[in-house]
XYZ file of N, CA and C in Angstrom:
618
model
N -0.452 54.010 8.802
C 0.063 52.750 8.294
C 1.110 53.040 7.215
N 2.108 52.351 7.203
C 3.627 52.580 6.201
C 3.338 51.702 5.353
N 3.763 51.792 4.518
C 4.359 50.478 3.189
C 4.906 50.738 2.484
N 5.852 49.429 2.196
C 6.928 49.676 1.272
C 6.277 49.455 -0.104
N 6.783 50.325 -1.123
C 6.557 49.619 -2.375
C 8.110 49.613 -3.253
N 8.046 48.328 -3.769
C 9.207 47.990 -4.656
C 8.708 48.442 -5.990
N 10.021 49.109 -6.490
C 9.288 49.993 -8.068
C 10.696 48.491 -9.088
N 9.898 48.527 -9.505
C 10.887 47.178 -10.364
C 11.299 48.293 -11.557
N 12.715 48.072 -11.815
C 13.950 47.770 -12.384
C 14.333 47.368 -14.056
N 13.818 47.779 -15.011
C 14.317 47.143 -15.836
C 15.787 46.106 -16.733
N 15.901 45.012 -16.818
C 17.187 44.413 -16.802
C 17.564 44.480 -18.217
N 18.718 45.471 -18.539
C 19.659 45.834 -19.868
C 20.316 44.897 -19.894
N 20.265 44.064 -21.220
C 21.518 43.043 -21.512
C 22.639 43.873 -22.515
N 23.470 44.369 -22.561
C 24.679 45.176 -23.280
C 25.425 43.577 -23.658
N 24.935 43.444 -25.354
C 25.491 42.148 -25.519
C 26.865 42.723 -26.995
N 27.807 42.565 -26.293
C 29.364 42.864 -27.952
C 29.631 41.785 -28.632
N 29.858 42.126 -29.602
C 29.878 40.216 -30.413
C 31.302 40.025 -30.412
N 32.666 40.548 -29.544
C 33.805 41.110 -29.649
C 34.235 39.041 -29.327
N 35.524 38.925 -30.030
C 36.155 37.844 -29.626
C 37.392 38.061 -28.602
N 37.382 38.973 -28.581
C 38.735 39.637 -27.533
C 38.701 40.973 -27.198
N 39.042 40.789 -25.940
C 39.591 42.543 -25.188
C 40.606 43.143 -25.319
N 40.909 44.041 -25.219
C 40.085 45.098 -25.666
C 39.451 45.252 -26.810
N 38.412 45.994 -26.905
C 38.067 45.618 -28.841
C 36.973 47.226 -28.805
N 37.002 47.671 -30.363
C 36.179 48.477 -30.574
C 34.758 48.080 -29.996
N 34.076 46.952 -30.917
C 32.733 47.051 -30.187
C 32.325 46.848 -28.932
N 32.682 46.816 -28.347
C 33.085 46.879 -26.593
C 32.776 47.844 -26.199
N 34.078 48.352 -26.836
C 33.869 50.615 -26.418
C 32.402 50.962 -26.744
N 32.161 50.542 -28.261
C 30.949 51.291 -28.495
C 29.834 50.816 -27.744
N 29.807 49.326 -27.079
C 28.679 49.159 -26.888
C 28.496 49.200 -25.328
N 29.807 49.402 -24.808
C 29.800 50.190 -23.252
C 29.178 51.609 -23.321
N 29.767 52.518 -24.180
C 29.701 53.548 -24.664
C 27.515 53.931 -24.369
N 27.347 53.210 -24.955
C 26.137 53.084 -24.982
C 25.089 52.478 -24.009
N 25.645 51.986 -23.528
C 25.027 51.402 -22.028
C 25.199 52.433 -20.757
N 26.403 53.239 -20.886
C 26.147 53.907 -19.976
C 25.411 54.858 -20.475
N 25.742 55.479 -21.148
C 24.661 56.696 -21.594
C 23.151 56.304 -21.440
N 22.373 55.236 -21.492
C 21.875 55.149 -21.127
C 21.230 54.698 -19.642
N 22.232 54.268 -18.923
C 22.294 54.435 -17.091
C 21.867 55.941 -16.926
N 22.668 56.959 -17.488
C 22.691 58.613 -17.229
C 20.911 59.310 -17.421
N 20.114 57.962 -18.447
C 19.132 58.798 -18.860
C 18.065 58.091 -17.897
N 18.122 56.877 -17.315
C 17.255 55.920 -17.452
C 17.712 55.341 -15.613
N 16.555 55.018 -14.886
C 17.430 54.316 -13.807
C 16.699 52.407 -14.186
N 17.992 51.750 -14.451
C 17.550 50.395 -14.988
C 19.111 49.858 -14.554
N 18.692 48.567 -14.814
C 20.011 47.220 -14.239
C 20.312 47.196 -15.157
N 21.992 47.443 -15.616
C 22.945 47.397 -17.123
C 23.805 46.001 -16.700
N 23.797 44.714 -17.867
C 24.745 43.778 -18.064
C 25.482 43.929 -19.067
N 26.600 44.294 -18.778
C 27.638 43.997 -19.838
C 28.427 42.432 -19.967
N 27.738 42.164 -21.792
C 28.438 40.943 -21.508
C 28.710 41.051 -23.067
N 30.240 39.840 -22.892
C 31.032 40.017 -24.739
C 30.652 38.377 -24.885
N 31.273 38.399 -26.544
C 30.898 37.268 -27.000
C 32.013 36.245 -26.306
N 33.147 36.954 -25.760
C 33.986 36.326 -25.189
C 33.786 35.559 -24.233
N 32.708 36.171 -23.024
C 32.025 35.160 -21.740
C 31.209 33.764 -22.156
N 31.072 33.834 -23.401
C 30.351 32.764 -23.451
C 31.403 31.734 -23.768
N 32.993 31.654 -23.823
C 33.910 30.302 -24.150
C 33.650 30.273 -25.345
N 34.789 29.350 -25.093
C 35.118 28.483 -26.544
C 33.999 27.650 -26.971
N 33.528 27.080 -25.963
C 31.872 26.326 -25.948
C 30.757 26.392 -26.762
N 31.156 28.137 -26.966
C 29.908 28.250 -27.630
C 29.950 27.621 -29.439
N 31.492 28.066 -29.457
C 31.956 27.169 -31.066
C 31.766 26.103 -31.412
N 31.730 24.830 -30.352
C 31.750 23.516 -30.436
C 30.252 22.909 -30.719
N 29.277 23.624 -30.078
C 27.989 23.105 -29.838
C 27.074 23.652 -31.692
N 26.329 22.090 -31.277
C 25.855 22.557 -32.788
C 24.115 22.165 -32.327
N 24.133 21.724 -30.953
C 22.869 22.400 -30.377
C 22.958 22.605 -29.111
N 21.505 23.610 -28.684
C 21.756 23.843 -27.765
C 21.702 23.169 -26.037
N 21.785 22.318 -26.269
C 21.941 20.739 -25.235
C 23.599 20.764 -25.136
N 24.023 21.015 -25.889
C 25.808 21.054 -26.200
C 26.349 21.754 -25.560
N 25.657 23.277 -25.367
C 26.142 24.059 -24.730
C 27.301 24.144 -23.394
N 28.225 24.763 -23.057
C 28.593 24.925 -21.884
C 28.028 25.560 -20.947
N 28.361 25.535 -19.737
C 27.439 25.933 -18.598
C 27.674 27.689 -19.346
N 28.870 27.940 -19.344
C 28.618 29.358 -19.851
C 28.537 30.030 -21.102
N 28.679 29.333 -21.732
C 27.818 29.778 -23.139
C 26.426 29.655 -22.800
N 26.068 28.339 -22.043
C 24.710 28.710 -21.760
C 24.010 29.460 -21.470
N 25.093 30.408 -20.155
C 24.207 31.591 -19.395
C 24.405 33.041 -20.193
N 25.037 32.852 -21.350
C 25.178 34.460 -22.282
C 23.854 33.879 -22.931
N 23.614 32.703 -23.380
C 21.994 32.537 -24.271
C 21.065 33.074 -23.371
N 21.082 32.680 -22.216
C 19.411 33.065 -21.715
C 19.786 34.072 -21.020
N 20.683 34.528 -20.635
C 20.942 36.273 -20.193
C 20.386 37.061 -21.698
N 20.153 36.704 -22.628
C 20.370 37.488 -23.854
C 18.301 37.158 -23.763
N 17.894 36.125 -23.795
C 16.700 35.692 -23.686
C 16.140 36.365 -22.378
N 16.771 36.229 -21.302
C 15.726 36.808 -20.092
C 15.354 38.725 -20.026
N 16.456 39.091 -20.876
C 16.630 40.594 -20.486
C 14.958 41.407 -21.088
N 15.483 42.473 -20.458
C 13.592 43.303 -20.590
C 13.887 44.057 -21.788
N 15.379 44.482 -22.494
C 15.649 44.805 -24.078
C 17.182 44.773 -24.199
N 17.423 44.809 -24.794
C 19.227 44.837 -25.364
C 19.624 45.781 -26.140
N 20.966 45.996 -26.147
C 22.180 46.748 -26.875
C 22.946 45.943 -27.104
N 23.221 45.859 -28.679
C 23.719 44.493 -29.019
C 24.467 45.395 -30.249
N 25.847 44.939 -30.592
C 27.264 45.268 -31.245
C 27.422 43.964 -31.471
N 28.276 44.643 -32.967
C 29.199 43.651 -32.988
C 30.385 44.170 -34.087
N 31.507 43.777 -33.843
C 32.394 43.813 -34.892
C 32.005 43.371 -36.469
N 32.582 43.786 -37.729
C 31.899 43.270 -38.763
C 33.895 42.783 -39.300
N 33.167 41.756 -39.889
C 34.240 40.482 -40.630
C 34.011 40.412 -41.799
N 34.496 41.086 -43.183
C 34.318 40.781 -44.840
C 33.057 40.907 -44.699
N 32.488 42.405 -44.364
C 31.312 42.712 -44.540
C 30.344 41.785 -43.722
N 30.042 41.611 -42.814
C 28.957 40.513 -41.790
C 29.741 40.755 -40.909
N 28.818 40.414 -39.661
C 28.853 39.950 -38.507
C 29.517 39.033 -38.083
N 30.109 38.868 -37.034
C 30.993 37.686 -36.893
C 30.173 36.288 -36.728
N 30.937 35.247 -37.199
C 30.050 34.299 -37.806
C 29.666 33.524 -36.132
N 30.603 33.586 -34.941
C 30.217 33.455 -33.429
C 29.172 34.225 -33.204
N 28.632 35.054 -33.135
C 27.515 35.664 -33.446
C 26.584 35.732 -33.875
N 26.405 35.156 -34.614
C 25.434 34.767 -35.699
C 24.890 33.468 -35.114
N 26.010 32.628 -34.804
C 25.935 31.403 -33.925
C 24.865 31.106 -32.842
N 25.606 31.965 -31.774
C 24.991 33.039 -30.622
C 23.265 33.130 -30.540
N 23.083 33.737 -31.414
C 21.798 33.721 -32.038
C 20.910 32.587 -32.556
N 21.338 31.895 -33.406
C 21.146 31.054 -34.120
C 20.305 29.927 -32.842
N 21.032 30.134 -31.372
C 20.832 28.937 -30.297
C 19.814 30.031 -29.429
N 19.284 31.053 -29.706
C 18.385 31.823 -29.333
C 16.946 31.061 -29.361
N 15.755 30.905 -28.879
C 14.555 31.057 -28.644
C 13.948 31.759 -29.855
N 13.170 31.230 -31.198
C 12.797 32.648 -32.027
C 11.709 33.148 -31.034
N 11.403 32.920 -30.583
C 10.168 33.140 -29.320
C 10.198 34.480 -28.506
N 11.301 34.473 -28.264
C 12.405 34.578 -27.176
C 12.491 36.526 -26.931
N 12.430 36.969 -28.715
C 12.651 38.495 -28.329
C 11.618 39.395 -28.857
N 10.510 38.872 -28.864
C 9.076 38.983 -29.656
C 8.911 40.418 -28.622
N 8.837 41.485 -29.387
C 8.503 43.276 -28.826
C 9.280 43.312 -28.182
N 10.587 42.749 -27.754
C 11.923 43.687 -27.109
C 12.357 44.532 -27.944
N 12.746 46.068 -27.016
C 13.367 46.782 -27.745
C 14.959 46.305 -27.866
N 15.716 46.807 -28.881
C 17.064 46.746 -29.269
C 17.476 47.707 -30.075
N 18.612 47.988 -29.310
C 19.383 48.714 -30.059
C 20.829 48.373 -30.551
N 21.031 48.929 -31.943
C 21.733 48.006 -32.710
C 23.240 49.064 -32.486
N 24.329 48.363 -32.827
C 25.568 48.945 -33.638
C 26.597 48.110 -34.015
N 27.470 48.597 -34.778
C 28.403 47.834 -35.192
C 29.755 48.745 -35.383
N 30.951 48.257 -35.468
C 32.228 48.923 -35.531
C 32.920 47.551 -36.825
N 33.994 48.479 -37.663
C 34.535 48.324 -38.569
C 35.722 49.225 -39.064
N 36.654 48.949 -40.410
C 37.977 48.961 -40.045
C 37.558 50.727 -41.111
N 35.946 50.508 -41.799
C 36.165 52.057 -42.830
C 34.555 52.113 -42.446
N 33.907 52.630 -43.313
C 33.335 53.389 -44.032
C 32.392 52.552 -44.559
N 32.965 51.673 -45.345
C 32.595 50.612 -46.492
C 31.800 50.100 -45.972
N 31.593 49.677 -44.478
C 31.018 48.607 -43.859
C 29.820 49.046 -43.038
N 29.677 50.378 -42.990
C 28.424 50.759 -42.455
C 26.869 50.459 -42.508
N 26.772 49.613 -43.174
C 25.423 49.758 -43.594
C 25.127 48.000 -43.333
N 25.925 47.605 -42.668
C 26.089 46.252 -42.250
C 24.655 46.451 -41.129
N 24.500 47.351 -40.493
C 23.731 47.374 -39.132
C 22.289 47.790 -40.014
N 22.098 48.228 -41.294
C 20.538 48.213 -41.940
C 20.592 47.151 -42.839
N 21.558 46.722 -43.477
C 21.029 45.332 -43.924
C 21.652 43.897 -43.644
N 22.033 43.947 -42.526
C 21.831 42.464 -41.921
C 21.830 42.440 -40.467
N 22.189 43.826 -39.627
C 21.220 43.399 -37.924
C 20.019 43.710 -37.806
N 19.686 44.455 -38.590
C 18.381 45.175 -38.360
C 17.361 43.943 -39.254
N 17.650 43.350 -40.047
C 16.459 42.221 -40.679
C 16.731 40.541 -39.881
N 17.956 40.636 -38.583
C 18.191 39.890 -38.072
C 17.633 39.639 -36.322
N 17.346 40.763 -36.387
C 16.004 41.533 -34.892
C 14.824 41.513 -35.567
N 14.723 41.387 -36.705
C 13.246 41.389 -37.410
C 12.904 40.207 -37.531
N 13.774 39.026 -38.126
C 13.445 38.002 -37.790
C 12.991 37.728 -36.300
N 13.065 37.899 -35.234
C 12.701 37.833 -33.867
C 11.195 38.847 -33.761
N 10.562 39.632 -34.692
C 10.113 40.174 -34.308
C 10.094 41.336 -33.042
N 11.571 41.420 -32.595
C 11.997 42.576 -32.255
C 11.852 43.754 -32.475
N 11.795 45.045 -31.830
C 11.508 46.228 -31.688
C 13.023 46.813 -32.119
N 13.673 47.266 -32.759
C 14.537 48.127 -33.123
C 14.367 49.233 -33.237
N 15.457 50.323 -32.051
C 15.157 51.729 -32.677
C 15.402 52.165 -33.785
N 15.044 53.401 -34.547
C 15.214 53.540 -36.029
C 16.599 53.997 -36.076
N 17.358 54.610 -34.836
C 18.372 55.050 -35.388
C 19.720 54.070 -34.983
N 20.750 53.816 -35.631
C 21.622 52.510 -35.593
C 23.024 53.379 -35.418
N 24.195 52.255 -34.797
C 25.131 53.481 -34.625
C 26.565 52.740 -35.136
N 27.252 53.036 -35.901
C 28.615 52.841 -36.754
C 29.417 53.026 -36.665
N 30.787 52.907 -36.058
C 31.935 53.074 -35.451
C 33.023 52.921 -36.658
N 33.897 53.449 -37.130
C 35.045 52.769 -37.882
C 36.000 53.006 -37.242
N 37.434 52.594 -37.354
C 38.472 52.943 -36.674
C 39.130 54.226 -36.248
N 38.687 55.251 -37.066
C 39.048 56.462 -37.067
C 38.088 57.091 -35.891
N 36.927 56.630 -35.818
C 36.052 56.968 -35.011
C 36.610 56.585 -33.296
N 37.380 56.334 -33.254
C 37.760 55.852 -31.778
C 39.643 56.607 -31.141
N 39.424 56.993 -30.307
C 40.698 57.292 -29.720
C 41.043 57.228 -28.386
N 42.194 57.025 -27.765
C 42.309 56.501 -26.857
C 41.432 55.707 -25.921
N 41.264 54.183 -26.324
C 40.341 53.508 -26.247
C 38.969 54.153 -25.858
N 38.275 55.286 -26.820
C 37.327 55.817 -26.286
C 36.528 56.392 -27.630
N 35.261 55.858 -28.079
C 34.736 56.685 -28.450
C 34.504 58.177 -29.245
N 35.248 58.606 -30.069
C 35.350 60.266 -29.767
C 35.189 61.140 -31.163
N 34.581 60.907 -32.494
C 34.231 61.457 -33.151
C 32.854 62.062 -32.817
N 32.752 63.136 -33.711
C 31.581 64.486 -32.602
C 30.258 63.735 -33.600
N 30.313 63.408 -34.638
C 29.203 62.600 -35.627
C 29.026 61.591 -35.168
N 29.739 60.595 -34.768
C 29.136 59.578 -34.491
C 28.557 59.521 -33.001
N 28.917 60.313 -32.096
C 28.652 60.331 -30.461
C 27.581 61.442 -30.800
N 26.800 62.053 -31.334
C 26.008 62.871 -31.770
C 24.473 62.031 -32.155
N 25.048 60.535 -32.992
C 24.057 59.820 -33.124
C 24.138 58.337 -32.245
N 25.057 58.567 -31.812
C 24.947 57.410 -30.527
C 24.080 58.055 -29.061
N 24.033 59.105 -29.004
C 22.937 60.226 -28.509
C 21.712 60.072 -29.025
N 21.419 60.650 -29.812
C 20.058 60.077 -30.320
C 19.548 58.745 -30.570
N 20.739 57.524 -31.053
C 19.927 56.048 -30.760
C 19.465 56.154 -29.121
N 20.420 56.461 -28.389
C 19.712 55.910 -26.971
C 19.128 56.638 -26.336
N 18.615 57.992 -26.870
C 17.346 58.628 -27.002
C 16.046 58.503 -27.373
N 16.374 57.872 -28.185
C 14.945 56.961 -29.109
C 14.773 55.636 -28.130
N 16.031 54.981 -27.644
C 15.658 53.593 -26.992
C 15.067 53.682 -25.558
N 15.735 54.683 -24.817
C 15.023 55.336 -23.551
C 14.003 55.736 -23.487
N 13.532 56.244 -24.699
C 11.924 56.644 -24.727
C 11.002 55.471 -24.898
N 11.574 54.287 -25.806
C 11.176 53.224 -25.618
C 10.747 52.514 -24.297
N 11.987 52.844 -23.753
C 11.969 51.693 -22.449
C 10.862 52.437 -21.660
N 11.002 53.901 -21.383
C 9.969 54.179 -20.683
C 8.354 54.087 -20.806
N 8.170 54.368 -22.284
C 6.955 53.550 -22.545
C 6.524 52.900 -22.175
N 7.726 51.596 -21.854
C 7.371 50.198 -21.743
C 7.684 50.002 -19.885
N 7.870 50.821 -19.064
C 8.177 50.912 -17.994
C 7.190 50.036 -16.816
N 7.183 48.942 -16.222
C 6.514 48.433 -15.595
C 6.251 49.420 -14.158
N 4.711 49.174 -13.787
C 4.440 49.543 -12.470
C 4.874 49.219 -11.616
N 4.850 49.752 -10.351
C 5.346 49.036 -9.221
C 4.536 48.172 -9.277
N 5.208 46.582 -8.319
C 4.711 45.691 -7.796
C 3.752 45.985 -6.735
N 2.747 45.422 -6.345
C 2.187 45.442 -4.902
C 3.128 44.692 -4.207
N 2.933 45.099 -2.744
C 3.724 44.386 -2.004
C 2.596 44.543 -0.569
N 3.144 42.937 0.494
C 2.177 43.245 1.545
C 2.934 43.357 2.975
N 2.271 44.449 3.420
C 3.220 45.068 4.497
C 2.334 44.871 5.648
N 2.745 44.617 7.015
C 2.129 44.354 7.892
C 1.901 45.675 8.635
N 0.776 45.831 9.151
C 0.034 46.585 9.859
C 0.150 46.992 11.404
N 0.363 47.532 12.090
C 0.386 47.577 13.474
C -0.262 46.778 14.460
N -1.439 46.258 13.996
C -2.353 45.288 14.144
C -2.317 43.896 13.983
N -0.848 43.882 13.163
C -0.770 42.389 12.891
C -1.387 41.684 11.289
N -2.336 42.760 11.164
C -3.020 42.120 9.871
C -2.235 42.957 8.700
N -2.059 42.338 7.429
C -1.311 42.448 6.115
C -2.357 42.941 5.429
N -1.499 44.852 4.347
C -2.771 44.752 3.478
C -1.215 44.774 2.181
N -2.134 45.496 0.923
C -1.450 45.516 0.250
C -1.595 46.815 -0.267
N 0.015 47.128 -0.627
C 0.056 48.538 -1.705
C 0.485 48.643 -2.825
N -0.400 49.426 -4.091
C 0.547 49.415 -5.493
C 0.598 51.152 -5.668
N 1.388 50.865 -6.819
C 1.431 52.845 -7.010
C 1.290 52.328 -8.329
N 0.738 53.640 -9.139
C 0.230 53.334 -10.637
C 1.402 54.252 -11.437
């Protein structure tokens, strides 16, 4: 007797808080999504703050929403953990972003893992991703890995990524988050496969 078993998939939301393309946090937070495809076999969404419209500015709840601002909220809500960037503005997060969130579920990311980063124009602004994304996933009761990853302008070249320090610890965040995910790795489904006989049983793998 044969049977199929379906091994389920974990679904990556790769969310950039970027208002336009091309943009640093983009890079970094592509950057990071694939590297973790390379470690991990899971479903990667890349999505910017840009897919969600102008829509998402206007609405001051979430009934307001546009159809597609709508679907970056609960793409951000349905996913099994996230990689979430964002550009930083006079020290913070962009205030669309914040927004973004704000029309989130607090419900919504209770023990998802996340992994954080942010890109900026120095130096100065690094620490944006330990004191205000990282107590902003805490509010959610979110899982954050410990290690966070910081981009400044110098850090990037030909639209790519490429200081050996910072791709050194953009390595180890999604080292720490992969170990996460696998932790958290669901079993296969049972599934019921028919028999030569006509009669259906069922198979799981542990």
């Amino acid at each position: 007797m044969n049977f199929h078993v379906d091994r389920l998939r974990q679904n990556i939301v790769v969310h950039s808080g970027n208002t336009h393309r091309p943009s640093k946090s983009r890079t970094l937070a592509h950057h990071l999504g694939e590297s973790l495809r390379e470690r991990l076999s899971v479903t990667v969404n890349f999505l910017d703050l840009v897919d969600a419209g102008r829509g998402l500015g206007v609405a001051f709840t979430r009934k307001e929403l546009t159809p597609e601002a709508l679907s970056v909220v609960e793409a951000v809500e349905q996913a099994d953990a996230l990689i979430v960037t964002t550009p930083v503005y006079n020290g913070s997060y962009a205030g669309l972003f914040k927004h973004l969130f704000d029309l989130i579920d607090p419900l919504a990311l209770v023990n998802r893992p996340v992994l954080i980063g942010a890109t900026g124009g120095g130096q100065r602004h690094a620490l944006v991703v330990e004191h205000q994304l990282r107590p902003l996933f805490g509010f959610y009761s979110a899982l954050t890995v410990p290690s966070a990853v910081y981009g400044s302008d110098s850090d990037f070249s030909d639209g790519k990524l490429s200081d050996p320090l910072v791709l050194a610890r953009a390595g180890q965040a999604v080292d720490q988050f992969a170990a996460l995910l696998s932790a958290r790795q669901p079993k296969s489904q049972p599934v019921r496969a028919a028999s030569a006989d006509g009669y259906s049983a069922t198979a799981s793998a542990g």
